[in-house]
Amino acid sequence: MDEVRIMPIGDIQYGAQGCDLDRLRRHLEWGVKQNCYFIGMGDYLDVASPSNRRRLNEILLYDSVHEMMDAKMQDELQKLQAVLAPTKGRWLGLVSGHHYWEFGDGTTTDTRLAQFLETKYMGDAAAMTILRFKRSSGPHTAQHGTAKIWFHHGQGAAQTPGGQ
């Protein structure tokens, strides 16, 4: 059977000061050259933590302010999409982490990213995908193996094995 490589991608935190886009581009380029598949692990943009979203929902703002914020988040998302574009169609799915933006129409930066990458949005924080393998050649093309992958974003900023 042919080797299958799967690269988890998460905590890009696009927009944060420490986000290294050149390193990300090189990482993705290597993965594409190696014919890898990708799994999205959340926190693609550095925007709106749960507490930020809660506070923003408590404030009564004009529709024009919400629309302006949505437009800015869409612009940021499009910049990240340009970086991820070479990987389109090679994603097994992606989950949300803690940082995302919810647009006025109910979509999020993560659901829109999944659509752009031509993959499934697998939900909030954890998911499972099942891969079924077949022989790459020969007279027998029946299923040859299965891999179950449970993936999740994680929680908190733990620095020790006992942390969340």
PDB file of C-alpha atoms in Angstrom:
ATOM      1  CA  MET A   1       0.000   0.000   0.000  1.00  0.00           C
ATOM      2  CA  ASP A   2       1.087   3.557  -0.573  1.00  0.00           C
ATOM      3  CA  GLU A   3       2.117   5.648   2.397  1.00  0.00           C
ATOM      4  CA  VAL A   4      -0.389   8.266   3.543  1.00  0.00           C
ATOM      5  CA  ARG A   5       0.863  11.308   5.432  1.00  0.00           C
ATOM      6  CA  ILE A   6      -1.479  13.469   7.457  1.00  0.00           C
ATOM      7  CA  MET A   7      -0.421  16.881   8.724  1.00  0.00           C
ATOM      8  CA  PRO A   8      -2.396  18.522  11.530  1.00  0.00           C
ATOM      9  CA  ILE A   9      -2.549  22.306  11.103  1.00  0.00           C
ATOM     10  CA  GLY A  10      -3.759  24.494  13.934  1.00  0.00           C
ATOM     11  CA  ASP A  11      -3.082  27.483  16.123  1.00  0.00           C
ATOM     12  CA  ILE A  12      -1.994  29.515  13.123  1.00  0.00           C
ATOM     13  CA  GLN A  13      -3.330  32.571  14.974  1.00  0.00           C
ATOM     14  CA  TYR A  14      -3.234  34.629  11.775  1.00  0.00           C
ATOM     15  CA  GLY A  15      -3.149  38.294  12.744  1.00  0.00           C
ATOM     16  CA  ALA A  16      -1.178  37.777  15.957  1.00  0.00           C
ATOM     17  CA  GLN A  17       2.258  39.281  16.290  1.00  0.00           C
ATOM     18  CA  GLY A  18       3.955  35.867  16.576  1.00  0.00           C
ATOM     19  CA  CYS A  19       2.330  34.354  13.469  1.00  0.00           C
ATOM     20  CA  ASP A  20       5.138  33.253  11.119  1.00  0.00           C
ATOM     21  CA  LEU A  21       3.540  33.120   7.665  1.00  0.00           C
ATOM     22  CA  ASP A  22       6.796  32.304   5.880  1.00  0.00           C
ATOM     23  CA  ARG A  23       7.265  29.243   8.064  1.00  0.00           C
ATOM     24  CA  LEU A  24       3.646  28.229   7.512  1.00  0.00           C
ATOM     25  CA  ARG A  25       4.030  28.599   3.725  1.00  0.00           C
ATOM     26  CA  ARG A  26       7.176  26.421   3.738  1.00  0.00           C
ATOM     27  CA  HIS A  27       5.425  23.829   5.916  1.00  0.00           C
ATOM     28  CA  LEU A  28       2.413  23.686   3.601  1.00  0.00           C
ATOM     29  CA  GLU A  29       4.596  23.628   0.488  1.00  0.00           C
ATOM     30  CA  TRP A  30       6.483  20.632   1.861  1.00  0.00           C
ATOM     31  CA  GLY A  31       3.203  18.896   2.657  1.00  0.00           C
ATOM     32  CA  VAL A  32       1.802  19.477  -0.826  1.00  0.00           C
ATOM     33  CA  LYS A  33       5.030  18.182  -2.444  1.00  0.00           C
ATOM     34  CA  GLN A  34       4.810  15.073  -0.232  1.00  0.00           C
ATOM     35  CA  ASN A  35       1.167  14.535  -1.272  1.00  0.00           C
ATOM     36  CA  CYS A  36       0.014  14.960   2.337  1.00  0.00           C
ATOM     37  CA  TYR A  37      -3.508  15.364   3.615  1.00  0.00           C
ATOM     38  CA  PHE A  38      -4.327  17.963   6.245  1.00  0.00           C
ATOM     39  CA  ILE A  39      -6.513  18.122   9.349  1.00  0.00           C
ATOM     40  CA  GLY A  40      -7.533  21.504  10.773  1.00  0.00           C
ATOM     41  CA  MET A  41      -7.073  21.785  14.527  1.00  0.00           C
ATOM     42  CA  GLY A  42      -8.621  25.227  15.193  1.00  0.00           C
ATOM     43  CA  ASP A  43      -7.544  28.786  15.970  1.00  0.00           C
ATOM     44  CA  TYR A  44      -6.780  29.707  12.381  1.00  0.00           C
ATOM     45  CA  LEU A  45      -7.298  33.440  12.964  1.00  0.00           C
ATOM     46  CA  ASP A  46      -6.316  35.309  16.098  1.00  0.00           C
ATOM     47  CA  VAL A  47      -9.723  36.796  16.724  1.00  0.00           C
ATOM     48  CA  ALA A  48     -12.448  36.829  19.373  1.00  0.00           C
ATOM     49  CA  SER A  49     -11.885  34.407  22.210  1.00  0.00           C
ATOM     50  CA  PRO A  50     -14.988  33.010  23.960  1.00  0.00           C
ATOM     51  CA  SER A  51     -14.911  35.829  26.532  1.00  0.00           C
ATOM     52  CA  ASN A  52     -14.525  38.432  23.752  1.00  0.00           C
ATOM     53  CA  ARG A  53     -17.500  37.000  21.850  1.00  0.00           C
ATOM     54  CA  ARG A  54     -19.593  36.954  25.037  1.00  0.00           C
ATOM     55  CA  ARG A  55     -18.783  40.604  25.770  1.00  0.00           C
ATOM     56  CA  LEU A  56     -19.451  41.686  22.182  1.00  0.00           C
ATOM     57  CA  ASN A  57     -22.858  39.966  22.267  1.00  0.00           C
ATOM     58  CA  GLU A  58     -23.771  41.922  25.420  1.00  0.00           C
ATOM     59  CA  ILE A  59     -23.163  45.281  23.752  1.00  0.00           C
ATOM     60  CA  LEU A  60     -25.884  46.903  21.687  1.00  0.00           C
ATOM     61  CA  LEU A  61     -24.160  48.144  18.540  1.00  0.00           C
ATOM     62  CA  TYR A  62     -25.553  49.650  15.359  1.00  0.00           C
ATOM     63  CA  ASP A  63     -25.957  47.251  12.445  1.00  0.00           C
ATOM     64  CA  SER A  64     -23.382  49.311  10.550  1.00  0.00           C
ATOM     65  CA  VAL A  65     -20.765  48.537  13.234  1.00  0.00           C
ATOM     66  CA  HIS A  66     -21.502  44.800  13.032  1.00  0.00           C
ATOM     67  CA  GLU A  67     -21.285  44.975   9.238  1.00  0.00           C
ATOM     68  CA  MET A  68     -17.945  46.798   9.436  1.00  0.00           C
ATOM     69  CA  MET A  69     -16.561  44.188  11.845  1.00  0.00           C
ATOM     70  CA  ASP A  70     -17.831  41.363   9.608  1.00  0.00           C
ATOM     71  CA  ALA A  71     -16.149  42.980   6.584  1.00  0.00           C
ATOM     72  CA  LYS A  72     -12.828  43.272   8.433  1.00  0.00           C
ATOM     73  CA  MET A  73     -12.963  39.634   9.538  1.00  0.00           C
ATOM     74  CA  GLN A  74     -13.793  38.536   5.985  1.00  0.00           C
ATOM     75  CA  ASP A  75     -10.744  40.492   4.745  1.00  0.00           C
ATOM     76  CA  GLU A  76      -8.522  38.778   7.327  1.00  0.00           C
ATOM     77  CA  LEU A  77      -9.973  35.389   6.410  1.00  0.00           C
ATOM     78  CA  GLN A  78      -9.285  35.986   2.709  1.00  0.00           C
ATOM     79  CA  LYS A  79      -5.636  36.764   3.476  1.00  0.00           C
ATOM     80  CA  LEU A  80      -5.304  33.459   5.305  1.00  0.00           C
ATOM     81  CA  GLN A  81      -7.154  31.648   2.512  1.00  0.00           C
ATOM     82  CA  ALA A  82      -4.553  32.917   0.036  1.00  0.00           C
ATOM     83  CA  VAL A  83      -1.835  31.243   2.133  1.00  0.00           C
ATOM     84  CA  LEU A  84      -3.809  27.980   2.434  1.00  0.00           C
ATOM     85  CA  ALA A  85      -4.994  27.907  -1.210  1.00  0.00           C
ATOM     86  CA  PRO A  86      -2.354  25.380  -2.424  1.00  0.00           C
ATOM     87  CA  THR A  87      -3.831  22.806  -0.018  1.00  0.00           C
ATOM     88  CA  LYS A  88      -7.401  23.077  -1.319  1.00  0.00           C
ATOM     89  CA  GLY A  89      -9.111  19.708  -1.659  1.00  0.00           C
ATOM     90  CA  ARG A  90      -6.521  17.925   0.532  1.00  0.00           C
ATOM     91  CA  TRP A  91      -8.223  18.438   3.910  1.00  0.00           C
ATOM     92  CA  LEU A  92      -9.892  15.605   5.833  1.00  0.00           C
ATOM     93  CA  GLY A  93     -11.883  18.115   7.870  1.00  0.00           C
ATOM     94  CA  LEU A  94     -11.397  20.880  10.363  1.00  0.00           C
ATOM     95  CA  VAL A  95     -12.617  21.742  13.824  1.00  0.00           C
ATOM     96  CA  SER A  96     -12.955  25.040  15.627  1.00  0.00           C
ATOM     97  CA  GLY A  97     -10.790  26.078  18.503  1.00  0.00           C
ATOM     98  CA  HIS A  98     -11.410  28.999  20.822  1.00  0.00           C
ATOM     99  CA  HIS A  99     -10.687  31.854  18.417  1.00  0.00           C
ATOM    100  CA  TYR A 100     -13.081  32.537  15.548  1.00  0.00           C
ATOM    101  CA  TRP A 101     -15.508  35.177  14.363  1.00  0.00           C
ATOM    102  CA  GLU A 102     -19.250  34.648  14.039  1.00  0.00           C
ATOM    103  CA  PHE A 103     -20.727  36.615  11.142  1.00  0.00           C
ATOM    104  CA  GLY A 104     -24.181  38.156  11.139  1.00  0.00           C
ATOM    105  CA  ASP A 105     -25.488  35.360   8.893  1.00  0.00           C
ATOM    106  CA  GLY A 106     -24.542  32.689  11.475  1.00  0.00           C
ATOM    107  CA  THR A 107     -21.472  31.380   9.635  1.00  0.00           C
ATOM    108  CA  THR A 108     -18.047  31.614  11.238  1.00  0.00           C
ATOM    109  CA  THR A 109     -14.542  32.166   9.972  1.00  0.00           C
ATOM    110  CA  ASP A 110     -14.043  28.417  10.488  1.00  0.00           C
ATOM    111  CA  THR A 111     -17.129  27.277   8.553  1.00  0.00           C
ATOM    112  CA  ARG A 112     -16.198  29.634   5.719  1.00  0.00           C
ATOM    113  CA  LEU A 113     -12.615  28.367   5.765  1.00  0.00           C
ATOM    114  CA  ALA A 114     -13.824  24.765   5.509  1.00  0.00           C
ATOM    115  CA  GLN A 115     -15.973  25.667   2.519  1.00  0.00           C
ATOM    116  CA  PHE A 116     -13.042  27.440   0.854  1.00  0.00           C
ATOM    117  CA  LEU A 117     -10.736  24.452   1.463  1.00  0.00           C
ATOM    118  CA  GLU A 118     -13.395  22.089   0.016  1.00  0.00           C
ATOM    119  CA  THR A 119     -13.651  20.057   3.200  1.00  0.00           C
ATOM    120  CA  LYS A 120     -16.078  19.304   5.991  1.00  0.00           C
ATOM    121  CA  TYR A 121     -16.484  21.509   9.004  1.00  0.00           C
ATOM    122  CA  MET A 122     -16.387  18.921  11.791  1.00  0.00           C
ATOM    123  CA  GLY A 123     -17.712  21.043  14.636  1.00  0.00           C
ATOM    124  CA  ASP A 124     -16.578  22.694  17.782  1.00  0.00           C
ATOM    125  CA  ALA A 125     -13.301  21.450  19.303  1.00  0.00           C
ATOM    126  CA  ALA A 126     -13.338  17.665  18.588  1.00  0.00           C
ATOM    127  CA  ALA A 127     -14.163  15.235  15.787  1.00  0.00           C
ATOM    128  CA  MET A 128     -13.440  11.800  14.414  1.00  0.00           C
ATOM    129  CA  THR A 129     -12.741  10.829  10.852  1.00  0.00           C
ATOM    130  CA  ILE A 130     -12.426   7.294   9.516  1.00  0.00           C
ATOM    131  CA  LEU A 131     -10.117   6.498   6.623  1.00  0.00           C
ATOM    132  CA  ARG A 132     -10.642   3.322   4.639  1.00  0.00           C
ATOM    133  CA  PHE A 133      -7.728   2.113   2.562  1.00  0.00           C
ATOM    134  CA  LYS A 134      -7.730   0.005  -0.580  1.00  0.00           C
ATOM    135  CA  ARG A 135      -4.831  -1.637  -2.349  1.00  0.00           C
ATOM    136  CA  SER A 136      -3.206   0.739  -4.805  1.00  0.00           C
ATOM    137  CA  SER A 137      -2.908  -1.925  -7.503  1.00  0.00           C
ATOM    138  CA  GLY A 138      -3.454  -5.580  -8.213  1.00  0.00           C
ATOM    139  CA  PRO A 139      -6.459  -7.804  -8.756  1.00  0.00           C
ATOM    140  CA  HIS A 140      -7.839  -7.353  -5.240  1.00  0.00           C
ATOM    141  CA  THR A 141      -9.192  -3.853  -4.667  1.00  0.00           C
ATOM    142  CA  ALA A 142     -11.146  -4.709  -1.535  1.00  0.00           C
ATOM    143  CA  GLN A 143     -10.776  -2.664   1.624  1.00  0.00           C
ATOM    144  CA  HIS A 144      -7.397  -3.374   3.158  1.00  0.00           C
ATOM    145  CA  GLY A 145      -7.363  -1.295   6.315  1.00  0.00           C
ATOM    146  CA  THR A 146      -9.068   1.328   8.428  1.00  0.00           C
ATOM    147  CA  ALA A 147      -7.704   4.187  10.486  1.00  0.00           C
ATOM    148  CA  LYS A 148      -9.813   6.091  12.982  1.00  0.00           C
ATOM    149  CA  ILE A 149      -8.491   9.548  13.769  1.00  0.00           C
ATOM    150  CA  TRP A 150      -9.894  11.474  16.707  1.00  0.00           C
ATOM    151  CA  PHE A 151      -8.721  15.045  16.633  1.00  0.00           C
ATOM    152  CA  HIS A 152      -9.406  18.004  18.864  1.00  0.00           C
ATOM    153  CA  HIS A 153      -8.230  21.521  19.495  1.00  0.00           C
ATOM    154  CA  GLY A 154      -7.505  21.204  23.184  1.00  0.00           C
ATOM    155  CA  GLN A 155      -8.297  23.659  25.938  1.00  0.00           C
ATOM    156  CA  GLY A 156      -6.407  26.434  27.619  1.00  0.00           C
ATOM    157  CA  ALA A 157      -2.744  27.360  27.501  1.00  0.00           C
ATOM    158  CA  ALA A 158      -1.316  24.583  29.631  1.00  0.00           C
ATOM    159  CA  GLN A 159       2.458  24.334  29.890  1.00  0.00           C
ATOM    160  CA  THR A 160       2.583  21.105  31.918  1.00  0.00           C
ATOM    161  CA  PRO A 161       1.343  17.558  31.230  1.00  0.00           C
ATOM    162  CA  GLY A 162      -1.280  17.873  33.985  1.00  0.00           C
ATOM    163  CA  GLY A 163      -2.771  21.087  32.575  1.00  0.00           C
ATOM    164  CA  GLN A 164      -5.918  21.333  30.473  1.00  0.00           C
TER     165      GLN A 164
END
